[in-house]
Short mmCIF file of C-alpha atoms in Angstrom, two decimals:
data_model
loop_
_atom_site.label_atom_id
_atom_site.label_comp_id
_atom_site.label_asym_id
_atom_site.label_seq_id
_atom_site.Cartn_x
_atom_site.Cartn_y
_atom_site.Cartn_z
CA MET A 1 -20.20 -6.08 151.34
CA VAL A 2 -17.27 -8.27 152.32
CA ASP A 3 -17.17 -9.92 155.75
CA LYS A 4 -15.19 -12.67 157.46
CA LYS A 5 -16.80 -15.42 155.38
CA ASN A 6 -14.60 -14.61 152.42
CA SER A 7 -11.52 -13.49 154.25
CA TYR A 8 -9.03 -13.49 151.38
CA GLU A 9 -10.83 -10.38 150.14
CA LEU A 10 -10.91 -8.86 153.60
CA ILE A 11 -7.21 -9.37 154.20
CA CYS A 12 -6.34 -6.77 151.52
CA TYR A 13 -8.00 -4.09 153.63
CA ASN A 14 -5.91 -4.81 156.73
CA THR A 15 -3.02 -2.64 155.59
CA ASP A 16 -2.03 0.34 153.47
CA ASP A 17 1.28 1.54 152.00
CA SER A 18 2.65 2.16 155.52
CA GLY A 19 3.26 -1.57 156.02
CA MET A 20 1.32 -1.43 159.32
CA PHE A 21 -1.30 -4.11 159.86
CA GLY A 22 -4.68 -3.97 161.57
CA GLU A 23 -7.85 -5.98 161.30
CA ALA A 24 -10.90 -5.15 159.22
CA SER A 25 -14.14 -6.69 160.49
CA ARG A 26 -16.13 -5.84 157.37
CA VAL A 27 -15.79 -3.87 154.15
CA VAL A 28 -18.62 -1.84 152.67
CA PHE A 29 -18.77 -0.20 149.25
CA PRO A 30 -21.12 2.81 149.31
CA LYS A 31 -22.36 4.03 145.93
CA ASP A 32 -23.92 7.33 146.99
CA VAL A 33 -24.32 9.73 149.91
CA GLN A 34 -27.41 7.92 151.25
CA ASP A 35 -25.36 4.71 151.53
CA VAL A 36 -22.68 6.55 153.50
CA ILE A 37 -25.27 8.04 155.88
CA LYS A 38 -26.77 4.58 156.43
CA ILE A 39 -23.35 3.10 157.11
CA VAL A 40 -22.54 5.82 159.66
CA PHE A 41 -25.84 5.18 161.46
CA ASP A 42 -25.42 1.40 161.42
CA SER A 43 -21.77 1.01 162.42
CA GLN A 44 -19.66 1.95 165.40
CA ASN A 45 -16.06 1.93 164.24
CA LEU A 46 -15.46 3.18 160.70
CA VAL A 47 -12.33 3.69 158.64
CA PRO A 48 -12.79 5.48 155.32
CA ARG A 49 -10.44 4.28 152.58
CA GLY A 50 -9.54 5.48 149.13
CA LEU A 51 -6.58 4.07 147.25
CA GLY A 52 -4.84 2.96 150.46
CA SER A 53 -1.67 4.82 149.52
CA ASN A 54 -1.16 6.48 152.91
CA ILE A 55 2.32 5.78 154.29
CA VAL A 56 1.67 6.71 157.92
CA GLY A 57 -1.13 4.23 158.63
CA GLY A 58 -4.01 6.61 157.94
CA CYS A 59 -6.39 3.86 156.81
CA VAL A 60 -5.23 0.90 158.88
CA PRO A 61 -8.32 -0.54 160.62
CA SER A 62 -8.53 -1.69 164.23
CA ASN A 63 -11.36 -4.21 164.15
CA SER A 64 -13.23 -1.63 162.11
CA VAL A 65 -15.66 -1.48 159.24
CA VAL A 66 -13.70 -0.24 156.23
CA VAL A 67 -15.66 2.15 154.01
CA ASP A 68 -14.16 1.68 150.55
CA MET A 69 -15.09 4.88 148.72
CA LYS A 70 -13.81 3.89 145.29
CA ASN A 71 -17.29 3.14 143.94
CA MET A 72 -18.28 6.78 144.38
CA ASN A 73 -16.63 7.92 141.17
CA ASN A 74 -18.89 10.43 139.41
CA ILE A 75 -17.41 13.52 137.80
CA ASN A 76 -19.49 16.53 136.64
CA PHE A 77 -17.95 19.55 134.97
CA ASP A 78 -19.60 22.97 134.94
CA PHE A 79 -18.34 24.90 131.91
CA LYS A 80 -19.73 28.24 133.13
CA SER A 81 -17.94 28.37 136.45
CA LYS A 82 -15.03 26.09 135.41
CA ILE A 83 -15.59 24.03 138.50
CA VAL A 84 -15.62 20.26 138.58
CA CYS A 85 -17.77 18.33 141.05
CA VAL A 86 -15.96 15.09 141.93
CA GLU A 87 -17.00 12.26 144.18
CA ALA A 88 -14.52 11.06 146.78
CA GLY A 89 -13.50 7.80 145.09
CA VAL A 90 -12.10 9.37 141.91
CA THR A 91 -8.32 9.32 141.60
CA ILE A 92 -6.41 12.37 140.39
CA LYS A 93 -5.26 10.36 137.37
CA GLU A 94 -8.86 9.50 136.42
CA LEU A 95 -9.97 13.11 136.94
CA ASN A 96 -7.27 14.44 134.64
CA GLU A 97 -8.06 11.78 132.02
CA LYS A 98 -11.70 12.96 132.02
CA LEU A 99 -10.75 16.64 131.90
CA LYS A 100 -8.12 16.31 129.16
CA PRO A 101 -10.52 15.92 126.17
CA ILE A 102 -12.30 19.17 127.13
CA GLY A 103 -9.03 21.04 127.54
CA TYR A 104 -8.80 21.33 131.32
CA GLU A 105 -6.67 19.84 134.07
CA PHE A 106 -6.45 19.67 137.84
CA PRO A 107 -2.93 20.73 138.78
CA ILE A 108 -2.59 18.94 142.14
CA ILE A 109 -0.63 15.93 140.92
CA CYS A 110 -0.22 13.16 143.50
CA ASN A 111 -1.24 9.56 144.16
CA GLY A 112 -4.59 8.84 145.73
CA THR A 113 -8.30 9.48 145.54
CA ILE A 114 -9.81 12.93 145.92
CA GLY A 115 -11.22 12.01 149.35
CA GLY A 116 -7.87 10.73 150.58
CA ILE A 117 -5.91 13.68 149.27
CA ILE A 118 -8.32 16.19 150.82
CA ALA A 119 -8.20 14.29 154.11
CA ILE A 120 -4.41 14.72 154.22
CA ASN A 121 -4.36 18.10 152.44
CA LYS A 122 -1.61 16.88 150.15
CA PRO A 123 0.55 19.26 148.15
CA SER A 124 1.06 18.99 144.40
CA LEU A 125 4.20 17.58 142.89
CA MET A 126 4.38 20.97 141.18
CA GLY A 127 4.89 22.87 144.41
CA ALA A 128 3.84 26.31 143.16
CA TYR A 129 0.24 25.10 142.92
CA GLY A 130 0.26 24.55 146.68
CA ASN A 131 -1.97 22.15 148.60
CA ILE A 132 -5.35 20.82 147.52
CA LYS A 133 -7.09 22.98 150.17
CA GLU A 134 -6.49 26.05 148.02
CA TRP A 135 -8.40 24.47 145.09
CA ILE A 136 -11.57 23.45 146.93
CA GLU A 137 -14.64 25.62 146.43
CA LYS A 138 -17.14 23.46 148.30
CA ILE A 139 -17.00 20.18 150.14
CA GLU A 140 -19.60 17.67 151.25
CA PHE A 141 -19.08 15.11 153.99
CA VAL A 142 -21.07 12.91 156.32
CA ASN A 143 -20.07 13.54 159.92
CA GLY A 144 -20.12 11.07 162.82
CA ARG A 145 -23.75 11.92 163.65
CA GLY A 146 -24.80 10.81 160.17
CA GLU A 147 -25.52 14.36 158.99
CA LEU A 148 -24.61 15.51 155.49
CA ILE A 149 -22.55 18.68 155.93
CA LYS A 150 -21.81 21.13 153.13
CA PHE A 151 -18.97 23.57 153.75
CA GLY A 152 -17.67 26.47 151.70
CA LYS A 153 -14.12 27.77 151.67
CA ALA A 154 -14.28 29.36 155.13
CA ASP A 155 -14.96 26.16 157.06
CA ILE A 156 -12.91 23.71 155.01
CA GLY A 157 -10.40 23.36 157.88
CA GLU A 158 -12.92 21.26 159.82
CA ILE A 159 -12.51 18.36 157.38
CA CYS A 160 -9.52 19.07 155.12
CA GLY A 161 -6.28 17.84 156.66
CA LEU A 162 -8.02 16.08 159.57
CA GLU A 163 -7.52 12.61 158.09
CA GLY A 164 -11.17 11.55 158.16
CA ILE A 165 -11.66 11.82 161.93
CA THR A 166 -14.47 14.36 161.63
CA GLY A 167 -16.33 12.93 158.65
CA ILE A 168 -16.36 10.82 155.52
CA ILE A 169 -15.79 13.06 152.52
CA THR A 170 -18.34 12.27 149.80
CA SER A 171 -17.68 14.93 147.16
CA ALA A 172 -15.92 18.20 146.48
CA LYS A 173 -16.16 21.05 144.01
CA LEU A 174 -12.70 21.86 142.70
CA ARG A 175 -11.31 24.67 140.58
CA VAL A 176 -9.61 23.52 137.40
CA ILE A 177 -7.36 25.30 134.90
CA PRO A 178 -6.98 25.10 131.12
CA ILE A 179 -4.32 22.59 130.06
CA VAL A 180 -0.87 24.14 129.98
CA LYS A 181 1.97 22.87 127.79
CA ARG A 182 4.76 22.51 130.28
CA SER A 183 8.48 22.02 129.95
CA ALA A 184 11.46 21.52 132.25
CA SER A 185 15.15 22.23 132.61
CA ILE A 186 17.70 20.53 134.81
CA PHE A 187 20.22 22.45 136.86
CA GLN A 188 23.12 20.55 138.40
CA SER A 189 26.00 21.55 140.62
CA ASN A 190 28.50 20.20 143.13
CA ASP A 191 28.18 23.33 145.22
CA LEU A 192 25.20 23.49 147.61
CA GLU A 193 25.71 27.26 148.02
CA GLU A 194 25.25 27.75 144.28
CA ILE A 195 22.14 25.53 144.28
CA PHE A 196 20.48 27.70 146.93
CA ILE A 197 21.38 30.99 145.24
CA VAL A 198 19.77 29.69 142.02
CA ALA A 199 16.74 28.28 143.86
CA LYS A 200 16.16 31.57 145.69
CA ARG A 201 16.16 33.41 142.38
CA LEU A 202 13.92 30.83 140.63
CA ARG A 203 11.33 30.89 143.43
CA LEU A 204 10.52 34.49 142.46
CA GLU A 205 9.66 33.58 138.84
CA LYS A 206 5.91 33.33 138.25
CA ASP A 207 6.03 30.77 135.44
CA ILE A 208 8.17 28.30 137.40
CA VAL A 209 5.88 25.77 139.02
CA MET A 210 8.26 23.04 140.13
CA LEU A 211 11.62 23.09 141.91
CA ARG A 212 12.38 19.47 142.66
CA PHE A 213 15.66 19.00 144.48
CA TYR A 214 17.73 15.79 144.67
CA SER A 215 20.78 14.80 146.70
CA PRO A 216 23.80 13.44 144.77
CA TYR A 217 23.05 9.81 145.73
CA PHE A 218 19.37 10.09 144.78
CA SER A 219 20.36 11.80 141.49
CA LYS A 220 22.60 8.86 140.68
CA LEU A 221 19.74 6.41 141.25
CA LEU A 222 17.57 8.45 138.90
CA GLY A 223 20.21 8.16 136.18
CA PHE A 224 21.77 11.63 136.52
CA PRO A 225 25.42 12.42 137.38
CA GLU A 226 26.23 12.20 141.11
CA LYS A 227 25.67 15.90 141.88
CA TYR A 228 22.97 18.07 143.43
CA HIS A 229 20.12 18.49 140.95
CA ILE A 230 17.16 20.82 140.64
CA ILE A 231 14.45 19.88 138.15
CA VAL A 232 12.90 23.19 137.16
CA GLY A 233 9.34 22.90 135.82
CA PHE A 234 7.96 25.72 133.66
CA ASP A 235 4.30 26.57 133.08
CA ASN A 236 5.21 27.32 129.44
CA GLU A 237 7.66 26.01 126.85
CA HIS A 238 10.71 28.01 128.02
CA GLY A 239 12.39 24.89 129.41
CA LYS A 240 14.80 22.76 127.41
CA ILE A 241 12.96 19.45 127.92
CA LYS A 242 9.62 19.49 126.12
CA ASP A 243 6.84 17.20 124.82
CA ASN A 244 7.59 13.50 125.24
CA GLY A 245 10.88 14.18 127.00
CA TYR A 246 9.02 16.23 129.61
CA ILE A 247 6.36 13.55 130.10
CA GLU A 248 9.06 10.90 130.56
CA LEU A 249 10.94 13.07 133.06
CA PHE A 250 7.75 13.92 134.95
CA ASN A 251 6.77 10.26 135.27
CA LYS A 252 10.27 9.47 136.53
CA ILE A 253 9.97 12.16 139.22
CA ARG A 254 6.44 11.09 140.15
CA LYS A 255 7.57 7.63 141.19
CA ASP A 256 11.10 8.63 142.25
CA TYR A 257 10.82 7.08 145.74
CA TYR A 258 10.51 3.56 144.25
CA LYS A 259 14.19 3.82 143.30
CA LEU A 260 15.17 4.37 146.93
CA TYR A 261 12.79 1.68 148.20
CA LYS A 262 14.65 -0.79 145.98
CA GLU A 263 17.91 0.24 147.64
CA ASN A 264 16.36 -0.60 151.03
CA TYR A 265 15.63 3.02 151.98
CA ARG A 266 11.99 2.31 152.85
CA ASP A 267 11.32 4.80 155.62
CA SER A 268 10.84 8.48 155.04
CA GLU A 269 9.94 11.78 156.72
CA ASP A 270 8.49 14.99 155.31
CA PRO A 271 9.52 18.04 157.38
CA LYS A 272 8.46 21.43 156.13
CA PHE A 273 10.65 24.46 156.88
CA LEU A 274 10.90 28.09 155.95
CA PHE A 275 13.12 28.36 152.86
CA GLU A 276 15.85 30.06 154.91
CA LYS A 277 16.12 27.00 157.17
CA VAL A 278 16.17 24.36 154.41
CA LYS A 279 19.90 24.74 153.74
CA GLU A 280 20.83 24.12 157.38
CA PHE A 281 18.76 20.93 157.39
CA ILE A 282 20.29 19.73 154.12
CA LEU A 283 23.83 20.28 155.45
CA PHE A 284 22.85 18.14 158.44
CA LEU A 285 21.52 15.37 156.16
CA ASP A 286 24.67 15.48 154.02
CA ASN A 287 26.82 15.05 157.13
CA PHE A 288 24.68 12.07 158.12
CA ASN A 289 24.83 10.48 154.65
CA VAL A 290 21.06 10.43 154.32
CA PRO A 291 19.67 10.53 150.76
CA TYR A 292 16.84 13.00 150.21
CA SER A 293 14.65 14.76 147.71
CA GLY A 294 12.77 17.98 148.25
CA ASP A 295 10.37 20.57 147.01
CA LEU A 296 12.07 23.96 147.22
CA ASN A 297 8.85 25.80 146.38
CA LEU A 298 7.12 24.51 149.49
CA GLY A 299 10.21 23.97 151.64
CA ILE A 300 9.49 20.26 152.14
CA ILE A 301 12.46 17.88 152.35
CA TYR A 302 12.03 14.10 152.16
CA PRO A 303 14.92 12.26 153.85
CA PHE A 304 14.96 8.47 153.34
CA PHE A 305 16.30 5.98 155.90
CA ASN A 306 17.52 2.43 155.96
CA ASP A 307 18.59 2.68 159.56
CA ASP A 308 16.47 3.42 162.65
CA LEU A 309 19.28 5.15 164.55
CA LYS A 310 19.81 7.65 161.76
CA LYS A 311 16.08 8.23 161.59
CA GLN A 312 15.86 9.03 165.30
CA GLU A 313 18.72 11.53 165.00
CA VAL A 314 17.08 13.22 162.01
CA ILE A 315 13.71 13.40 163.80
CA LYS A 316 15.43 15.04 166.79
CA MET A 317 16.94 17.60 164.41
CA ILE A 318 13.54 18.20 162.79
CA ASP A 319 12.02 18.87 166.21
CA ARG A 320 14.88 21.21 167.13
CA MET A 321 14.39 23.14 163.91
CA ASN A 322 10.62 23.23 164.43
CA GLY A 323 9.83 21.36 161.21
CA LYS A 324 6.15 20.68 160.59
CA PRO A 325 4.70 17.58 158.85
CA GLY A 326 4.60 18.46 155.17
CA SER A 327 2.69 16.01 153.03
CA TYR A 328 2.33 12.51 154.50
CA GLY A 329 -0.12 13.36 157.27
CA ILE A 330 -0.01 12.10 160.87
CA GLY A 331 -1.95 8.82 160.81
CA LEU A 332 -1.02 6.20 163.38
CA LYS A 333 2.73 6.53 163.08
CA ARG A 334 3.40 10.16 163.94
CA LYS A 335 0.94 11.23 166.60
CA LYS A 336 3.83 12.52 168.73
CA ARG A 337 4.51 15.20 166.11
CA ILE A 338 1.40 17.23 167.05
CA ASP A 339 1.76 19.80 169.81
CA ASN A 340 -0.72 20.18 172.67
CA LEU A 341 -2.45 23.28 171.33
CA GLN A 342 -3.09 21.59 167.99
CA LYS A 343 -4.36 18.50 169.82
CA LYS A 344 -6.84 20.62 171.80
CA ILE A 345 -8.18 22.28 168.64
CA ILE A 346 -8.46 18.99 166.75
CA ARG A 347 -10.17 17.34 169.72
CA ARG A 348 -12.75 20.12 169.89
CA ILE A 349 -13.54 19.85 166.17
CA LYS A 350 -13.64 16.05 166.37
CA LEU A 351 -16.14 16.04 169.24
CA ARG A 352 -18.31 18.58 167.48
CA HIS A 353 -18.65 16.43 164.36
CA ASP A 354 -18.15 12.95 165.76
CA PRO A 355 -19.28 12.89 169.40
CA PHE A 356 -19.65 9.09 169.40
CA LEU A 357 -16.06 8.60 168.20
CA LYS A 358 -17.08 6.45 165.27
CA LEU A 359 -14.66 7.68 162.65
CA ASN A 360 -11.04 6.66 162.11
CA LYS A 361 -10.33 5.76 165.73
CA GLY A 362 -6.78 6.26 166.94
CA LYS A 363 -5.66 8.39 163.98
CA LEU A 364 -4.18 11.87 164.41
CA ILE A 365 -5.06 12.12 168.16
CA ASP A 366 -6.12 9.74 170.90
CA ILE A 367 -9.47 10.42 172.54
CA GLU A 368 -10.79 8.16 175.27
CA ASP A 369 -14.42 7.16 175.24
CA SER A 370 -14.89 7.82 178.98
CA SER A 371 -14.48 11.55 178.55
CA THR A 372 -17.65 11.83 176.57
CA ASP A 373 -20.46 11.56 179.13
CA GLU A 374 -21.96 14.65 177.60
CA ASN A 375 -21.87 12.96 174.21
CA LYS A 376 -23.55 9.84 175.53
CA LYS A 377 -26.47 12.07 176.58
CA ILE A 378 -26.64 13.51 173.06
CA LYS A 379 -26.58 9.97 171.69
CA LYS A 380 -29.54 9.02 173.93
CA ASP A 381 -31.52 12.03 172.70
CA LEU A 382 -30.75 11.13 169.11
CA LEU A 383 -31.81 7.54 169.63
CA LYS A 384 -35.15 8.75 171.06
CA THR A 385 -36.10 10.16 167.69
CA ASP A 386 -35.50 6.82 165.99
CA SER A 387 -38.88 5.11 166.07
CA ASN A 388 -39.85 1.78 164.61
CA GLN A 389 -43.58 2.48 165.02
CA SER A 390 -45.93 3.27 162.15
CA PRO A 391 -46.89 6.96 161.56
CA GLU A 392 -50.41 6.26 162.94
CA GLU A 393 -48.94 4.81 166.15
CA ASP A 394 -46.55 7.76 166.40
CA MET A 395 -49.47 10.20 166.07
CA LYS A 396 -51.50 8.36 168.72
CA LYS A 397 -48.53 8.46 171.05
CA PHE A 398 -48.10 12.16 170.37
CA ILE A 399 -51.81 12.87 171.18
CA ASP A 400 -51.57 10.82 174.37
CA ASP A 401 -48.43 12.72 175.39
CA THR A 402 -50.14 16.06 174.81
CA GLN A 403 -53.12 15.07 176.94
CA MET A 404 -50.80 13.95 179.67
CA GLU A 405 -49.16 17.33 179.63
CA GLU A 406 -52.49 19.09 180.05
CA VAL A 407 -53.37 16.93 183.03
CA GLY A 408 -49.98 17.70 184.42
CA ASN A 409 -50.56 21.43 184.02
CA VAL A 410 -53.80 21.35 185.92
CA SER A 411 -52.34 19.52 188.84
CA MET A 412 -49.37 21.89 188.88
CA LYS A 413 -51.75 24.85 189.03
CA ASP A 414 -53.58 23.29 191.95
CA ASN A 415 -50.36 22.74 193.79
CA LEU A 416 -49.34 26.31 193.06
CA ASP A 417 -52.60 27.64 194.50
CA ASP A 418 -51.96 25.76 197.69
CA LYS A 419 -48.55 27.20 198.12
CA VAL A 420 -49.36 30.83 197.31
CA ASP A 421 -50.09 33.17 200.13
CA LYS A 422 -53.73 34.18 199.52
CA LYS A 423 -53.41 37.49 201.31
CA LEU A 424 -50.46 38.45 199.16
CA MET A 425 -52.32 37.46 195.98
CA ASP A 426 -55.36 39.58 196.95
CA LYS A 427 -53.10 42.48 197.67
CA ILE A 428 -51.45 42.20 194.29
CA LEU A 429 -54.45 41.27 192.14
CA PHE A 430 -57.37 43.13 193.73
CA ASN A 431 -55.55 45.83 195.62
CA LYS A 432 -57.09 44.60 198.85
CA ASP A 433 -55.54 45.64 202.12
CA ASP A 434 -55.90 44.52 205.67
CA LYS A 435 -58.02 47.65 206.24
CA ASP A 436 -60.58 46.53 203.68
CA GLU A 437 -60.88 43.21 205.43
CA LEU A 438 -61.56 45.00 208.70
CA ASP A 439 -64.22 47.17 206.99
CA ASN A 440 -65.87 44.06 205.62
CA LYS A 441 -65.98 42.58 209.11
CA LYS A 442 -67.61 45.73 210.48
CA MET B 1 1.94 -31.09 148.42
CA LYS B 2 3.95 -31.65 145.28
CA THR B 3 7.59 -30.53 145.29
CA GLU B 4 6.97 -28.25 142.30
CA GLU B 5 4.04 -26.63 144.05
CA TYR B 6 6.06 -26.13 147.26
CA ASN B 7 9.00 -24.60 145.40
CA LEU B 8 6.76 -22.29 143.42
CA LYS B 9 5.02 -21.13 146.58
CA GLN B 10 8.36 -20.32 148.23
CA GLU B 11 9.51 -18.35 145.19
CA ILE B 12 6.22 -16.47 145.01
CA LYS B 13 6.34 -15.57 148.70
CA GLU B 14 9.84 -14.12 148.41
CA GLU B 15 9.09 -12.17 145.25
CA VAL B 16 5.78 -10.83 146.48
CA ALA B 17 7.15 -9.76 149.88
CA ASN B 18 9.90 -7.91 148.06
CA ALA B 19 7.41 -6.24 145.74
CA LEU B 20 5.25 -5.19 148.69
CA ARG B 21 8.26 -3.62 150.39
CA ASN B 22 9.34 -1.83 147.23
CA GLY B 23 5.91 -0.36 146.53
CA ILE B 24 3.32 -1.40 143.96
CA ASP B 25 1.59 0.96 141.56
CA ASN B 26 -2.15 0.19 141.70
CA GLU B 27 -3.28 3.00 139.45
CA GLY B 28 -1.82 1.45 136.31
CA CYS B 29 -3.82 -1.80 136.63
CA ALA B 30 -6.67 -1.95 134.10
CA VAL B 31 -8.60 -4.63 136.03
CA PHE B 32 -8.48 -2.60 139.26
CA ARG B 33 -9.66 0.53 137.46
CA VAL B 34 -12.78 -1.28 136.30
CA MET B 35 -13.54 -3.46 139.35
CA ARG B 36 -12.54 -0.79 141.94
CA LYS B 37 -12.06 -3.25 144.79
CA GLU B 38 -8.84 -3.79 146.67
CA HIS B 39 -8.57 -7.54 146.04
CA TYR B 40 -8.53 -6.94 142.28
CA SER B 41 -5.55 -4.59 142.58
CA PRO B 42 -1.95 -5.76 142.10
CA LYS B 43 -1.21 -4.83 145.72
CA GLY B 44 -4.29 -6.73 146.90
CA LYS B 45 -3.33 -9.81 144.94
CA ALA B 46 0.21 -9.59 146.30
CA ILE B 47 -1.16 -9.45 149.86
CA ILE B 48 -3.43 -12.43 149.13
CA LEU B 49 -0.46 -14.45 147.85
CA ASN B 50 1.75 -13.33 150.72
CA ASN B 51 -0.84 -14.74 153.13
CA ASP B 52 -0.90 -18.11 151.33
CA PHE B 53 -4.35 -17.68 149.82
CA TYR B 54 -4.33 -19.14 146.34
CA GLU B 55 -7.75 -18.30 144.99
CA LYS B 56 -9.22 -17.91 141.54
CA ILE B 57 -8.91 -14.13 141.92
CA ILE B 58 -5.37 -14.59 140.63
CA TYR B 59 -6.89 -15.39 137.22
CA LYS B 60 -8.45 -11.92 137.19
CA CYS B 61 -5.24 -10.39 135.92
CA ASN B 62 -4.43 -9.34 132.37
CA LEU B 63 -0.73 -10.20 132.80
CA CYS B 64 -0.12 -6.84 131.10
CA ARG B 65 2.90 -6.03 133.29
CA ALA B 66 1.58 -2.54 134.13
CA CYS B 67 2.30 -3.25 137.81
CA GLY B 68 5.89 -4.33 137.10
CA ASP B 69 7.65 -7.28 135.52
CA ASP B 70 8.57 -9.02 138.79
CA LEU B 71 5.07 -8.96 140.22
CA CYS B 72 3.56 -10.14 136.96
CA ALA B 73 5.96 -13.09 136.93
CA SER B 74 4.73 -13.98 140.44
CA PHE B 75 1.12 -13.95 139.26
CA GLN B 76 2.02 -16.31 136.42
CA LYS B 77 3.66 -18.66 138.92
CA ALA B 78 0.57 -18.41 141.15
CA ARG B 79 -1.58 -19.54 138.23
CA ARG B 80 0.70 -22.54 137.82
CA VAL B 81 0.21 -23.38 141.52
CA LEU B 82 -3.57 -23.21 141.06
CA VAL B 83 -3.38 -25.53 138.06
CA LEU B 84 -1.35 -27.99 140.13
CA LYS B 85 -4.07 -27.75 142.80
CA ASP B 86 -6.75 -28.44 140.15
CA LYS B 87 -8.22 -24.97 140.69
CA GLU B 88 -8.27 -24.14 137.04
CA MET B 89 -10.72 -21.96 135.14
CA ASN B 90 -13.18 -23.90 132.97
CA ALA B 91 -12.37 -21.67 130.02
CA ASN B 92 -8.69 -22.56 130.38
CA ARG B 93 -9.40 -26.29 130.51
CA GLU B 94 -11.65 -26.04 127.49
CA MET B 95 -8.99 -24.12 125.61
CA ILE B 96 -6.34 -26.76 126.32
CA ASP B 97 -8.74 -29.59 125.37
CA ASN B 98 -9.54 -27.79 122.12
CA LEU B 99 -5.86 -27.35 121.41
CA LYS B 100 -5.16 -31.04 122.00
CA ARG B 101 -8.17 -32.14 119.95
CA THR B 102 -8.11 -29.80 117.00
CA GLY B 103 -4.84 -27.92 117.08
CA ASN B 104 -6.54 -24.56 117.72
CA ILE B 105 -7.90 -22.99 120.88
CA TYR B 106 -11.42 -22.48 119.48
CA GLY B 107 -12.01 -26.21 118.78
CA ILE B 108 -12.83 -25.63 115.12
CA GLN B 109 -12.45 -28.80 113.07
CA GLU B 110 -10.62 -28.31 109.80
#
C-alpha cells in the first residue's frame, strides 16, 4: 500500500495519458479476488487502474483510493476449449508473449491491461476482429456491494464498456486463435473517390483484417509519400510486405499517433460512423486541414487537433452526423457525448451493482449521492449483518431474539382476542346463533 | 543549490514535460514489467521528475533506452543531480572507490 507518507510514489497515480490531474489518497495493490473484495468493503471512493493509458481521464482519481490491478497477472490456458483465463492486470502484449510459444494469439491488439480494455470495450488495431466484447466467454468482477459476480456472454454489457463504474474486473475467459502468418500491402492515391471505391471492395474480402487509412499529412509523417494511404492487412501471406517488413510496418502503425503528438497535435477524437458516412466526414476534415487516421473496417476516424477552435467545429460536425464514440471511451472528458436514454440505462445498471456509489466516481455519468435514499437503507441492512461478536455471542443473541418473538406473539394473540367480536367468532367457529343463546337461557 | 545542479534540473524539467506531452511507452520498460508499479515505469519516473522529486527511484532504471532516447538522457541527468546532492547508491560509491584504488570496478588487486 502507498499512502501520503511517501508521496513521490503516490503522485504517479494522480494522472493518466489524458493529461488531466486528480488526487489519489492511497494506492492499493490487490493480488487476488479476496483482496479486491476486502478493498471494496473497506473503502468509499475507488478508482480501478490498469496501465493508465486512458486518454479521456478514465482513471484520474478525485481524492480516491486507486486500485492498481497490475499485480493480478495470472494466465491459464485450457487446451481443450482453446480459452484462456486471464487476470485483469495482464497486458495484451504479455498475454500474446505467453501464448506465442504454444502457437496461439489473442487478436485484439491495443495498449492496456485486459481489465482496462474490457472496461472501455476497445476495438483491435486489426478492425475485422472487432471489439474485445466479442471475444469474452466469461467475466468475473467485484461489484460495489463487494460481491463477486460471474457473467456469461449474455450479461457482459453490465460491465464491458462501462468504464469500471459497476465493478472492478478481476478476470476474464477469452477466446484465442491459432497464430496466423500475416502480411500487408499499401495502397496509395491522390483521389479520395478512388480510395473509397477500393476500400468498399476490400471490406467484402474475408481474409482482409485491417484497413488502416491515413490522410496525406499523416502519411508524410509516417515516411510515405504525401497522398492518401490504406494499409491493407491480410490474414495470410497474400500481401506484398511479409515477415520482418510486416512486423516493422505493424509496429509503426501501432504507435502512429506519437508522430502527430510530436508535431503538437495532441488532442484527438474517435467518431464512429456507418461506412457510407465516412467519406462525407473526411471531406469535411480535408477542408478544415485536420490530419487524421482511420479504421475503414469499423468506420472509426481519428482526427487530431492542435487548435481548440478547430476541435469545437469538428465536434459540432460529429454531433450533426450522429457519430458515436468509437474507441477511447467517455471518461471525465466526454460526458456530454452520451444521450439521455443511454444515461438512464447506465444509471440503472450502476445503481444495481454499486448502490453506494463507490466505484469510479464522476466517470461516464454524474450521479448525486442524495438521490439514493433507497440505497442508504440497503446499506444499513448490509451493515447489520456485519458482526464483530464471537459465534457463541451471536448464537446467544439469536436465541434471545427468538424468545422475544415468542413473547411478542403471545401478547399479540391476547390483544387480538380483546378486539375480536366474540359473538361473531362463536357464529363462525361453533355455528352458534342468537337463537341458541335464547334456548340456553330458557 | 549549485549552478550545475540548477541547470541540470531546468533541462530535465523541459525534456521530461515534453516527453510527457508526446507520450511515453511504458510497456517496453523491463523494470516496470517486473516491478508492476507505476513509479517504476518511465512515465511514473517522468512525473516524479516533473514534480521536482529527486529520489533514489531514478536509479531503478536500466538506461536501456526502450522508453526513448530523450527520456533516457533525462534519467541520466537526474542521476547526476542525485550525485551532486550526495544521494548516491552505495554500490555506485563502492564501484568508484574500487576504480580509483585498483583500476577496476571489482576492487581486485593485481
